Amino acid sequence: MKKFIISILVLSTTFIGCSTDLDINKDPDLLTPDTTPLSSQLPAGIIGIVGAEGGVFSIIGGFWSQYYTQSSGANQFRNLDSYTVTTNDYNFAWTTMYDGLNDIKAVQRKAFAEGNWNYYLIATTLYVQASQVMTDFYGDIPYTEACDPKILTPKFNTGQEVYDLMIKDLDDALSKDLSTSKGIVPGKDDFIFLGDMANWKKFANTLKLKIYIRQSEKNKAVSDAGIAALLNNPNVSFLDKDAAQSNFIGSPNYENPLYEYNYKLNTRTNIRISTTLGKYLTDNNDPRKDPFVYWNPGSTSPKLYVFQDQGNYDANPSLGYTKGPITASVPAVIYNSSKTTSDPAGIYDGSKKPVCLLSREESLFLQAEALERTGKSGKAKYDAAVTENFKKNGLSAATADTFINGVYAYPVAGTFDQKLEAIIVQKWVASFPENGFEAFFEKNRTDYPRTSAVAQNVAGYKGGQFAFTASPDAVVPYGTFPKRIPYPLSERNYNPNAPQLVDITAKIWWNK
């Protein structure tokens, strides 16, 4: 775990302190927030957020969205598979994210003081995006007093307060006239859009749409009004490209954090593809299985895919499980796929894979659901989202067409729930590999993908349905899923405002 944090810090120093492209000669960590140039502190903040979301939160989300399961030949992530995460686990997830947010908040304050509305919009959007991930994982979080050097023990805002504040902050940043922005102009220091402010506006609008949709089950009046206002405003556009850091080049300290953590700093023997995802792709003859899954070495003719039931890293006689297969297949992102016959062109090179803060597919799926919630058809947006994910994984639009006109056809004549299920299930697939936490949040919100009525070792199990863990170590009642991450011990020890611990199965306020 410590090695991962060190790697992110090295990555930050490498990108920022030594990059000739950015013409920056001082490590921003050696400067005060008031003296650090905006163009130095912004990339530091981006790297911090991307490192947290693309690394540790990607791991947690990937297990809890049932992309991954713990290998039977290792034990690093047994607590994730058995839902036994405690307050002493993953402290660095909280710390790493707030370290990045400290930089982003400093950019926001400095930009506001200088009237630099370009950097203000960028920083506000990033602050909201990362805060959305944090509040959806933890519930109540520091927001209004977070990242203030004068406040060492910030208060925690309730989850619902955070949602209202995020909308308020985005509205404020979007209201600024960018043509009157003062000071420097963002460029290469903006690792997401290279200073393209039209895309930052789209990103902010898409985040607003997500925030409104996420509370649709428990705050319907606010959700419906917010969605309608966005869709009916002719001046509002949504993301039509990935909001992603894509400058990973595949050399040490310049690599995708999920790959770096599992290939370089940890081990490839920890994570295996879950039966939940693997069987879904297999049952539907989905060609995304090839770029998603690194098949077993030495079995290229024919390719051999072995999936492991969720949590079956050890024997569990009470559920009829022996120890899971040592030969289970690995997620391709953990391998350097350009070195395999599966990806000779490097289309799915795990070391170079961008980290999406919000992908084009997610934007399209959000728009599809928003349209359905306002009485309009989401089919075109749904079809475009599925097609985009096929293309992103090296497959043709024609191949995608066979699926959106076949097994993944949008249920145009169906009920709203049937349409919602189609959207969320395909969003679940398209969020692989690093955005599993969004699929996890959506499962909690909508209860899609569905939950299996039987264990995965029963003949009637249907691929794609979430299964209760087969872990022999699970302490929660069988049939119970996690809903949140416990507050870290580091925060509870040093901040008297930290809330009391709640059970890992306690719902976030917007949960269905």
Short mmCIF file of N, CA and C in Angstrom, two decimals, residues 27-187:
data_model
loop_
_atom_site.label_atom_id
_atom_site.label_comp_id
_atom_site.label_asym_id
_atom_site.label_seq_id
_atom_site.Cartn_x
_atom_site.Cartn_y
_atom_site.Cartn_z
N ASP A 27 9.35 22.01 -7.59
CA ASP A 27 8.37 21.06 -7.09
C ASP A 27 7.32 21.84 -6.30
N PRO A 28 6.03 21.76 -6.67
CA PRO A 28 5.01 22.54 -5.97
C PRO A 28 4.88 22.18 -4.50
N ASP A 29 5.32 20.99 -4.10
CA ASP A 29 5.23 20.63 -2.69
C ASP A 29 6.19 21.46 -1.83
N LEU A 30 7.17 22.13 -2.48
CA LEU A 30 8.12 22.95 -1.73
C LEU A 30 7.67 24.40 -1.66
N LEU A 31 6.56 24.73 -2.27
CA LEU A 31 6.05 26.09 -2.28
C LEU A 31 4.81 26.17 -1.42
N THR A 32 4.44 27.37 -1.01
CA THR A 32 3.20 27.57 -0.26
C THR A 32 2.06 27.70 -1.26
N PRO A 33 0.81 27.45 -0.82
CA PRO A 33 -0.32 27.59 -1.75
C PRO A 33 -0.42 28.98 -2.36
N ASP A 34 -0.01 30.00 -1.60
CA ASP A 34 -0.13 31.36 -2.10
C ASP A 34 0.92 31.71 -3.15
N THR A 35 2.06 31.01 -3.11
CA THR A 35 3.13 31.33 -4.05
C THR A 35 3.25 30.33 -5.19
N THR A 36 2.52 29.24 -5.10
CA THR A 36 2.58 28.24 -6.16
C THR A 36 1.78 28.71 -7.37
N PRO A 37 2.38 28.74 -8.55
CA PRO A 37 1.63 29.14 -9.74
C PRO A 37 0.45 28.19 -10.00
N LEU A 38 -0.61 28.73 -10.54
CA LEU A 38 -1.77 27.90 -10.88
C LEU A 38 -1.36 26.77 -11.80
N SER A 39 -0.47 27.05 -12.72
CA SER A 39 -0.06 26.05 -13.71
C SER A 39 0.79 24.95 -13.10
N SER A 40 1.30 25.15 -11.88
CA SER A 40 2.04 24.09 -11.18
C SER A 40 1.12 23.27 -10.29
N GLN A 41 0.21 23.96 -9.60
CA GLN A 41 -0.62 23.27 -8.62
C GLN A 41 -1.75 22.48 -9.27
N LEU A 42 -2.24 22.94 -10.41
CA LEU A 42 -3.32 22.21 -11.07
C LEU A 42 -2.92 20.78 -11.44
N PRO A 43 -1.79 20.57 -12.14
CA PRO A 43 -1.44 19.17 -12.48
C PRO A 43 -1.17 18.32 -11.25
N ALA A 44 -0.64 18.93 -10.17
CA ALA A 44 -0.43 18.16 -8.94
C ALA A 44 -1.76 17.65 -8.41
N GLY A 45 -2.78 18.51 -8.42
CA GLY A 45 -4.11 18.10 -7.96
C GLY A 45 -4.74 17.05 -8.85
N ILE A 46 -4.59 17.21 -10.17
CA ILE A 46 -5.16 16.24 -11.09
C ILE A 46 -4.53 14.87 -10.87
N ILE A 47 -3.21 14.84 -10.73
CA ILE A 47 -2.53 13.56 -10.53
C ILE A 47 -2.97 12.91 -9.23
N GLY A 48 -3.18 13.73 -8.18
CA GLY A 48 -3.62 13.17 -6.91
C GLY A 48 -4.99 12.53 -7.01
N ILE A 49 -5.92 13.22 -7.67
CA ILE A 49 -7.27 12.68 -7.82
C ILE A 49 -7.27 11.46 -8.72
N VAL A 50 -6.57 11.55 -9.84
CA VAL A 50 -6.50 10.42 -10.78
C VAL A 50 -5.82 9.22 -10.13
N GLY A 51 -4.77 9.48 -9.32
CA GLY A 51 -4.09 8.39 -8.65
C GLY A 51 -5.00 7.65 -7.68
N ALA A 52 -5.83 8.42 -6.95
CA ALA A 52 -6.75 7.80 -5.99
C ALA A 52 -7.88 7.07 -6.69
N GLU A 53 -8.52 7.73 -7.64
CA GLU A 53 -9.68 7.11 -8.31
C GLU A 53 -9.25 5.98 -9.24
N GLY A 54 -8.15 6.17 -9.94
CA GLY A 54 -7.69 5.14 -10.87
C GLY A 54 -6.94 4.02 -10.20
N GLY A 55 -6.58 4.20 -8.91
CA GLY A 55 -5.86 3.18 -8.18
C GLY A 55 -6.71 2.48 -7.15
N VAL A 56 -6.63 2.95 -5.90
CA VAL A 56 -7.28 2.24 -4.80
C VAL A 56 -8.81 2.22 -4.92
N PHE A 57 -9.44 3.35 -5.32
CA PHE A 57 -10.90 3.34 -5.44
C PHE A 57 -11.34 2.46 -6.61
N SER A 58 -10.49 2.37 -7.63
CA SER A 58 -10.77 1.46 -8.73
C SER A 58 -10.77 0.02 -8.27
N ILE A 59 -9.83 -0.31 -7.38
CA ILE A 59 -9.76 -1.67 -6.83
C ILE A 59 -11.02 -1.98 -6.01
N ILE A 60 -11.35 -1.09 -5.09
CA ILE A 60 -12.53 -1.32 -4.24
C ILE A 60 -13.78 -1.42 -5.10
N GLY A 61 -13.95 -0.47 -6.01
CA GLY A 61 -15.13 -0.48 -6.88
C GLY A 61 -15.18 -1.71 -7.76
N GLY A 62 -14.00 -2.14 -8.26
CA GLY A 62 -13.96 -3.32 -9.12
C GLY A 62 -14.40 -4.59 -8.42
N PHE A 63 -14.03 -4.73 -7.15
CA PHE A 63 -14.47 -5.89 -6.37
C PHE A 63 -15.97 -5.80 -6.06
N TRP A 64 -16.42 -4.64 -5.66
CA TRP A 64 -17.81 -4.52 -5.23
C TRP A 64 -18.80 -4.37 -6.38
N SER A 65 -18.30 -4.13 -7.57
CA SER A 65 -19.16 -4.21 -8.76
C SER A 65 -19.00 -5.56 -9.44
N GLN A 66 -18.23 -6.43 -8.82
CA GLN A 66 -18.05 -7.82 -9.25
C GLN A 66 -17.43 -7.96 -10.64
N TYR A 67 -16.47 -7.08 -10.93
CA TYR A 67 -15.55 -7.30 -12.05
C TYR A 67 -14.46 -8.27 -11.60
N TYR A 68 -13.99 -8.05 -10.36
CA TYR A 68 -12.84 -8.78 -9.84
C TYR A 68 -13.23 -9.64 -8.65
N THR A 69 -12.42 -10.64 -8.41
CA THR A 69 -12.50 -11.41 -7.17
C THR A 69 -11.09 -11.78 -6.76
N GLN A 70 -10.90 -12.05 -5.47
CA GLN A 70 -9.58 -12.37 -4.95
C GLN A 70 -9.11 -13.73 -5.44
N SER A 71 -7.91 -13.78 -5.97
CA SER A 71 -7.33 -15.04 -6.41
C SER A 71 -7.21 -16.03 -5.26
N SER A 72 -7.38 -17.28 -5.56
CA SER A 72 -7.21 -18.33 -4.54
C SER A 72 -5.74 -18.59 -4.24
N GLY A 73 -4.86 -17.92 -5.00
CA GLY A 73 -3.43 -18.10 -4.78
C GLY A 73 -2.78 -16.94 -4.06
N ALA A 74 -3.58 -16.01 -3.53
CA ALA A 74 -3.05 -14.84 -2.82
C ALA A 74 -4.08 -14.37 -1.81
N ASN A 75 -3.79 -13.28 -1.10
CA ASN A 75 -4.73 -12.85 -0.05
C ASN A 75 -4.85 -11.35 0.13
N GLN A 76 -4.29 -10.55 -0.79
CA GLN A 76 -4.24 -9.10 -0.61
C GLN A 76 -5.61 -8.47 -0.37
N PHE A 77 -6.62 -8.92 -1.11
CA PHE A 77 -7.92 -8.24 -1.09
C PHE A 77 -9.04 -9.11 -0.53
N ARG A 78 -8.70 -10.04 0.34
CA ARG A 78 -9.74 -10.89 0.92
C ARG A 78 -10.78 -10.06 1.67
N ASN A 79 -10.34 -8.98 2.30
CA ASN A 79 -11.32 -8.18 3.07
C ASN A 79 -12.35 -7.52 2.16
N LEU A 80 -11.98 -7.22 0.91
CA LEU A 80 -12.97 -6.66 -0.02
C LEU A 80 -13.97 -7.73 -0.44
N ASP A 81 -13.48 -8.93 -0.71
CA ASP A 81 -14.35 -10.01 -1.17
C ASP A 81 -15.24 -10.55 -0.05
N SER A 82 -14.80 -10.39 1.20
CA SER A 82 -15.57 -10.91 2.33
C SER A 82 -16.36 -9.81 3.04
N TYR A 83 -16.27 -8.58 2.53
CA TYR A 83 -16.97 -7.43 3.10
C TYR A 83 -16.58 -7.21 4.56
N THR A 84 -15.29 -7.42 4.86
CA THR A 84 -14.81 -7.23 6.23
C THR A 84 -13.88 -6.02 6.33
N VAL A 85 -14.07 -5.04 5.46
CA VAL A 85 -13.27 -3.82 5.49
C VAL A 85 -13.54 -3.09 6.81
N THR A 86 -12.49 -2.68 7.47
CA THR A 86 -12.61 -2.00 8.76
C THR A 86 -12.08 -0.59 8.67
N THR A 87 -12.20 0.14 9.77
CA THR A 87 -11.74 1.53 9.82
C THR A 87 -10.23 1.64 9.71
N ASN A 88 -9.53 0.53 9.88
CA ASN A 88 -8.07 0.54 9.78
C ASN A 88 -7.58 0.18 8.39
N ASP A 89 -8.50 -0.13 7.47
CA ASP A 89 -8.15 -0.50 6.11
C ASP A 89 -8.30 0.69 5.18
N TYR A 90 -7.42 0.80 4.22
CA TYR A 90 -7.51 1.79 3.14
C TYR A 90 -7.55 3.23 3.65
N ASN A 91 -6.83 3.49 4.75
CA ASN A 91 -6.69 4.87 5.21
C ASN A 91 -6.08 5.74 4.11
N PHE A 92 -5.18 5.13 3.32
CA PHE A 92 -4.49 5.92 2.29
C PHE A 92 -5.43 6.33 1.16
N ALA A 93 -6.57 5.67 1.02
CA ALA A 93 -7.53 6.07 -0.01
C ALA A 93 -8.06 7.47 0.31
N TRP A 94 -8.47 7.64 1.55
CA TRP A 94 -8.97 8.94 2.02
C TRP A 94 -7.87 9.98 1.94
N THR A 95 -6.69 9.64 2.45
CA THR A 95 -5.57 10.59 2.51
C THR A 95 -5.12 11.02 1.12
N THR A 96 -4.99 10.05 0.21
CA THR A 96 -4.53 10.37 -1.14
C THR A 96 -5.52 11.27 -1.86
N MET A 97 -6.82 10.98 -1.72
CA MET A 97 -7.81 11.82 -2.39
C MET A 97 -7.80 13.24 -1.83
N TYR A 98 -7.76 13.37 -0.51
CA TYR A 98 -7.79 14.71 0.05
C TYR A 98 -6.47 15.45 -0.17
N ASP A 99 -5.37 14.73 -0.35
CA ASP A 99 -4.13 15.39 -0.72
C ASP A 99 -4.28 16.05 -2.09
N GLY A 100 -4.89 15.33 -3.04
CA GLY A 100 -5.16 15.92 -4.34
C GLY A 100 -6.15 17.06 -4.25
N LEU A 101 -7.17 16.90 -3.42
CA LEU A 101 -8.18 17.94 -3.26
C LEU A 101 -7.59 19.20 -2.62
N ASN A 102 -6.60 19.04 -1.76
CA ASN A 102 -5.94 20.22 -1.19
C ASN A 102 -5.35 21.09 -2.28
N ASP A 103 -4.69 20.46 -3.25
CA ASP A 103 -4.13 21.22 -4.37
C ASP A 103 -5.22 21.87 -5.21
N ILE A 104 -6.27 21.11 -5.47
CA ILE A 104 -7.36 21.64 -6.29
C ILE A 104 -8.06 22.81 -5.59
N LYS A 105 -8.28 22.68 -4.28
CA LYS A 105 -8.92 23.76 -3.54
C LYS A 105 -8.05 25.01 -3.52
N ALA A 106 -6.71 24.82 -3.42
CA ALA A 106 -5.81 25.97 -3.46
C ALA A 106 -5.89 26.68 -4.81
N VAL A 107 -5.99 25.91 -5.89
CA VAL A 107 -6.16 26.50 -7.22
C VAL A 107 -7.48 27.27 -7.28
N GLN A 108 -8.52 26.69 -6.74
CA GLN A 108 -9.84 27.35 -6.76
C GLN A 108 -9.79 28.68 -6.01
N ARG A 109 -9.21 28.69 -4.81
CA ARG A 109 -9.13 29.93 -4.02
C ARG A 109 -8.31 30.99 -4.73
N LYS A 110 -7.15 30.60 -5.22
CA LYS A 110 -6.26 31.54 -5.89
C LYS A 110 -6.89 32.08 -7.18
N ALA A 111 -7.52 31.20 -7.94
CA ALA A 111 -8.15 31.61 -9.19
C ALA A 111 -9.30 32.59 -8.92
N PHE A 112 -10.08 32.32 -7.88
CA PHE A 112 -11.18 33.23 -7.54
C PHE A 112 -10.64 34.60 -7.15
N ALA A 113 -9.59 34.62 -6.34
CA ALA A 113 -9.01 35.89 -5.89
C ALA A 113 -8.45 36.69 -7.06
N GLU A 114 -7.93 36.00 -8.06
CA GLU A 114 -7.33 36.69 -9.21
C GLU A 114 -8.34 36.98 -10.32
N GLY A 115 -9.55 36.45 -10.19
CA GLY A 115 -10.52 36.60 -11.27
C GLY A 115 -10.19 35.76 -12.48
N ASN A 116 -9.44 34.68 -12.27
CA ASN A 116 -9.09 33.78 -13.36
C ASN A 116 -10.18 32.73 -13.45
N TRP A 117 -11.21 33.05 -14.24
CA TRP A 117 -12.41 32.21 -14.26
C TRP A 117 -12.18 30.89 -14.97
N ASN A 118 -11.16 30.82 -15.84
CA ASN A 118 -10.85 29.55 -16.48
C ASN A 118 -10.39 28.53 -15.45
N TYR A 119 -9.38 28.90 -14.67
CA TYR A 119 -8.89 27.98 -13.64
C TYR A 119 -9.94 27.75 -12.55
N TYR A 120 -10.77 28.75 -12.31
CA TYR A 120 -11.81 28.60 -11.29
C TYR A 120 -12.82 27.52 -11.72
N LEU A 121 -13.21 27.54 -12.99
CA LEU A 121 -14.14 26.52 -13.49
C LEU A 121 -13.48 25.13 -13.45
N ILE A 122 -12.24 25.05 -13.87
CA ILE A 122 -11.55 23.75 -13.86
C ILE A 122 -11.47 23.21 -12.44
N ALA A 123 -11.00 24.05 -11.50
CA ALA A 123 -10.81 23.59 -10.13
C ALA A 123 -12.14 23.22 -9.47
N THR A 124 -13.17 24.02 -9.70
CA THR A 124 -14.48 23.73 -9.10
C THR A 124 -15.02 22.41 -9.62
N THR A 125 -14.89 22.18 -10.93
CA THR A 125 -15.39 20.95 -11.53
C THR A 125 -14.65 19.74 -10.95
N LEU A 126 -13.34 19.84 -10.83
CA LEU A 126 -12.56 18.73 -10.27
C LEU A 126 -12.89 18.51 -8.80
N TYR A 127 -13.06 19.60 -8.06
CA TYR A 127 -13.39 19.48 -6.63
C TYR A 127 -14.73 18.76 -6.46
N VAL A 128 -15.69 19.11 -7.29
CA VAL A 128 -17.01 18.47 -7.21
C VAL A 128 -16.92 17.01 -7.64
N GLN A 129 -16.20 16.74 -8.71
CA GLN A 129 -16.13 15.35 -9.20
C GLN A 129 -15.54 14.43 -8.13
N ALA A 130 -14.44 14.84 -7.52
CA ALA A 130 -13.82 14.00 -6.50
C ALA A 130 -14.68 13.92 -5.25
N SER A 131 -15.33 15.01 -4.90
CA SER A 131 -16.21 15.01 -3.72
C SER A 131 -17.41 14.10 -3.93
N GLN A 132 -17.89 14.03 -5.16
CA GLN A 132 -19.00 13.13 -5.46
C GLN A 132 -18.61 11.68 -5.21
N VAL A 133 -17.40 11.31 -5.61
CA VAL A 133 -16.92 9.95 -5.36
C VAL A 133 -16.80 9.71 -3.86
N MET A 134 -16.27 10.68 -3.14
CA MET A 134 -16.07 10.52 -1.70
C MET A 134 -17.39 10.41 -0.95
N THR A 135 -18.33 11.28 -1.24
CA THR A 135 -19.60 11.24 -0.50
C THR A 135 -20.41 10.01 -0.87
N ASP A 136 -20.28 9.53 -2.11
CA ASP A 136 -21.01 8.32 -2.50
C ASP A 136 -20.40 7.07 -1.87
N PHE A 137 -19.12 7.12 -1.53
CA PHE A 137 -18.47 6.01 -0.84
C PHE A 137 -18.64 6.08 0.68
N TYR A 138 -18.58 7.28 1.25
CA TYR A 138 -18.51 7.41 2.70
C TYR A 138 -19.78 7.99 3.33
N GLY A 139 -20.58 8.74 2.57
CA GLY A 139 -21.72 9.42 3.15
C GLY A 139 -21.36 10.84 3.51
N ASP A 140 -21.41 11.19 4.81
CA ASP A 140 -21.04 12.52 5.27
C ASP A 140 -19.53 12.71 5.10
N ILE A 141 -19.13 13.86 4.56
CA ILE A 141 -17.70 14.16 4.37
C ILE A 141 -17.45 15.64 4.64
N PRO A 142 -16.21 16.02 4.91
CA PRO A 142 -15.89 17.45 4.95
C PRO A 142 -16.05 18.04 3.55
N TYR A 143 -16.72 19.16 3.45
CA TYR A 143 -16.87 19.81 2.16
C TYR A 143 -16.65 21.32 2.29
N THR A 144 -17.50 22.01 3.04
CA THR A 144 -17.36 23.46 3.14
C THR A 144 -16.09 23.87 3.88
N GLU A 145 -15.64 23.06 4.83
CA GLU A 145 -14.43 23.40 5.58
C GLU A 145 -13.24 22.54 5.19
N ALA A 146 -13.41 21.70 4.19
CA ALA A 146 -12.32 20.82 3.76
C ALA A 146 -11.22 21.61 3.07
N CYS A 147 -9.99 21.14 3.20
CA CYS A 147 -8.85 21.68 2.44
C CYS A 147 -8.60 23.16 2.74
N ASP A 148 -8.95 23.59 3.93
CA ASP A 148 -8.67 24.95 4.38
C ASP A 148 -7.51 24.88 5.36
N PRO A 149 -6.35 25.47 5.05
CA PRO A 149 -5.19 25.36 5.94
C PRO A 149 -5.41 25.96 7.32
N LYS A 150 -6.44 26.79 7.46
CA LYS A 150 -6.74 27.40 8.76
C LYS A 150 -7.64 26.52 9.62
N ILE A 151 -8.20 25.46 9.02
CA ILE A 151 -9.12 24.58 9.75
C ILE A 151 -8.53 23.18 9.75
N LEU A 152 -8.01 22.77 10.89
CA LEU A 152 -7.36 21.46 10.99
C LEU A 152 -8.34 20.33 11.26
N THR A 153 -9.50 20.67 11.81
CA THR A 153 -10.52 19.65 12.10
C THR A 153 -11.84 20.08 11.45
N PRO A 154 -11.94 19.93 10.15
CA PRO A 154 -13.14 20.41 9.45
C PRO A 154 -14.39 19.66 9.87
N LYS A 155 -15.50 20.37 9.82
CA LYS A 155 -16.78 19.73 10.09
C LYS A 155 -17.17 18.84 8.91
N PHE A 156 -18.02 17.89 9.17
CA PHE A 156 -18.56 17.00 8.13
C PHE A 156 -19.94 17.51 7.73
N ASN A 157 -20.12 17.71 6.42
CA ASN A 157 -21.46 18.00 5.90
C ASN A 157 -22.18 16.69 5.64
N THR A 158 -23.48 16.68 5.82
CA THR A 158 -24.25 15.47 5.52
C THR A 158 -24.19 15.21 4.02
N GLY A 159 -24.42 13.96 3.64
CA GLY A 159 -24.40 13.62 2.23
C GLY A 159 -25.35 14.46 1.41
N GLN A 160 -26.54 14.70 1.92
CA GLN A 160 -27.51 15.49 1.17
C GLN A 160 -27.06 16.94 1.07
N GLU A 161 -26.44 17.46 2.14
CA GLU A 161 -25.89 18.81 2.07
C GLU A 161 -24.81 18.90 1.00
N VAL A 162 -23.95 17.89 0.95
CA VAL A 162 -22.88 17.89 -0.05
C VAL A 162 -23.47 17.94 -1.45
N TYR A 163 -24.52 17.19 -1.68
CA TYR A 163 -25.15 17.20 -3.00
C TYR A 163 -25.67 18.59 -3.36
N ASP A 164 -26.32 19.25 -2.44
CA ASP A 164 -26.83 20.60 -2.70
C ASP A 164 -25.67 21.57 -2.93
N LEU A 165 -24.61 21.44 -2.15
CA LEU A 165 -23.46 22.33 -2.27
C LEU A 165 -22.71 22.11 -3.59
N MET A 166 -22.65 20.87 -4.04
CA MET A 166 -21.97 20.60 -5.31
C MET A 166 -22.70 21.28 -6.47
N ILE A 167 -24.02 21.21 -6.47
CA ILE A 167 -24.79 21.89 -7.52
C ILE A 167 -24.57 23.40 -7.43
N LYS A 168 -24.61 23.93 -6.22
CA LYS A 168 -24.42 25.37 -6.02
C LYS A 168 -23.05 25.81 -6.53
N ASP A 169 -22.01 25.06 -6.23
CA ASP A 169 -20.67 25.41 -6.66
C ASP A 169 -20.51 25.33 -8.17
N LEU A 170 -21.08 24.30 -8.78
CA LEU A 170 -21.01 24.19 -10.24
C LEU A 170 -21.75 25.33 -10.91
N ASP A 171 -22.92 25.69 -10.39
CA ASP A 171 -23.67 26.81 -10.95
C ASP A 171 -22.86 28.10 -10.87
N ASP A 172 -22.19 28.29 -9.73
CA ASP A 172 -21.39 29.50 -9.56
C ASP A 172 -20.25 29.55 -10.57
N ALA A 173 -19.54 28.45 -10.73
CA ALA A 173 -18.41 28.44 -11.67
C ALA A 173 -18.88 28.60 -13.11
N LEU A 174 -20.01 27.98 -13.44
CA LEU A 174 -20.54 28.08 -14.80
C LEU A 174 -21.10 29.47 -15.10
N SER A 175 -21.42 30.22 -14.07
CA SER A 175 -21.99 31.56 -14.27
C SER A 175 -20.94 32.60 -14.64
N LYS A 176 -19.66 32.30 -14.44
CA LYS A 176 -18.60 33.26 -14.72
C LYS A 176 -18.41 33.43 -16.23
N ASP A 177 -18.17 34.66 -16.62
CA ASP A 177 -17.91 34.97 -18.03
C ASP A 177 -16.45 34.67 -18.33
N LEU A 178 -16.20 33.58 -19.00
CA LEU A 178 -14.83 33.17 -19.25
C LEU A 178 -14.08 34.14 -20.15
N SER A 179 -14.80 34.91 -20.91
CA SER A 179 -14.14 35.89 -21.79
C SER A 179 -13.49 37.01 -20.99
N THR A 180 -13.88 37.16 -19.73
CA THR A 180 -13.29 38.20 -18.88
C THR A 180 -12.24 37.63 -17.93
N SER A 181 -11.89 36.37 -18.11
CA SER A 181 -10.92 35.72 -17.23
C SER A 181 -9.57 36.44 -17.29
N LYS A 182 -8.96 36.64 -16.12
CA LYS A 182 -7.68 37.36 -16.02
C LYS A 182 -6.54 36.36 -15.79
N GLY A 183 -5.34 36.80 -16.14
CA GLY A 183 -4.17 35.99 -15.83
C GLY A 183 -3.86 34.94 -16.88
N ILE A 184 -3.10 33.94 -16.47
CA ILE A 184 -2.63 32.93 -17.40
C ILE A 184 -3.78 32.07 -17.92
N VAL A 185 -3.53 31.46 -19.04
CA VAL A 185 -4.53 30.60 -19.69
C VAL A 185 -4.08 29.15 -19.53
N PRO A 186 -4.97 28.25 -19.12
CA PRO A 186 -4.58 26.83 -18.98
C PRO A 186 -4.23 26.22 -20.33
N GLY A 187 -3.25 25.33 -20.29
CA GLY A 187 -2.83 24.65 -21.52
C GLY A 187 -2.36 23.25 -21.20
#
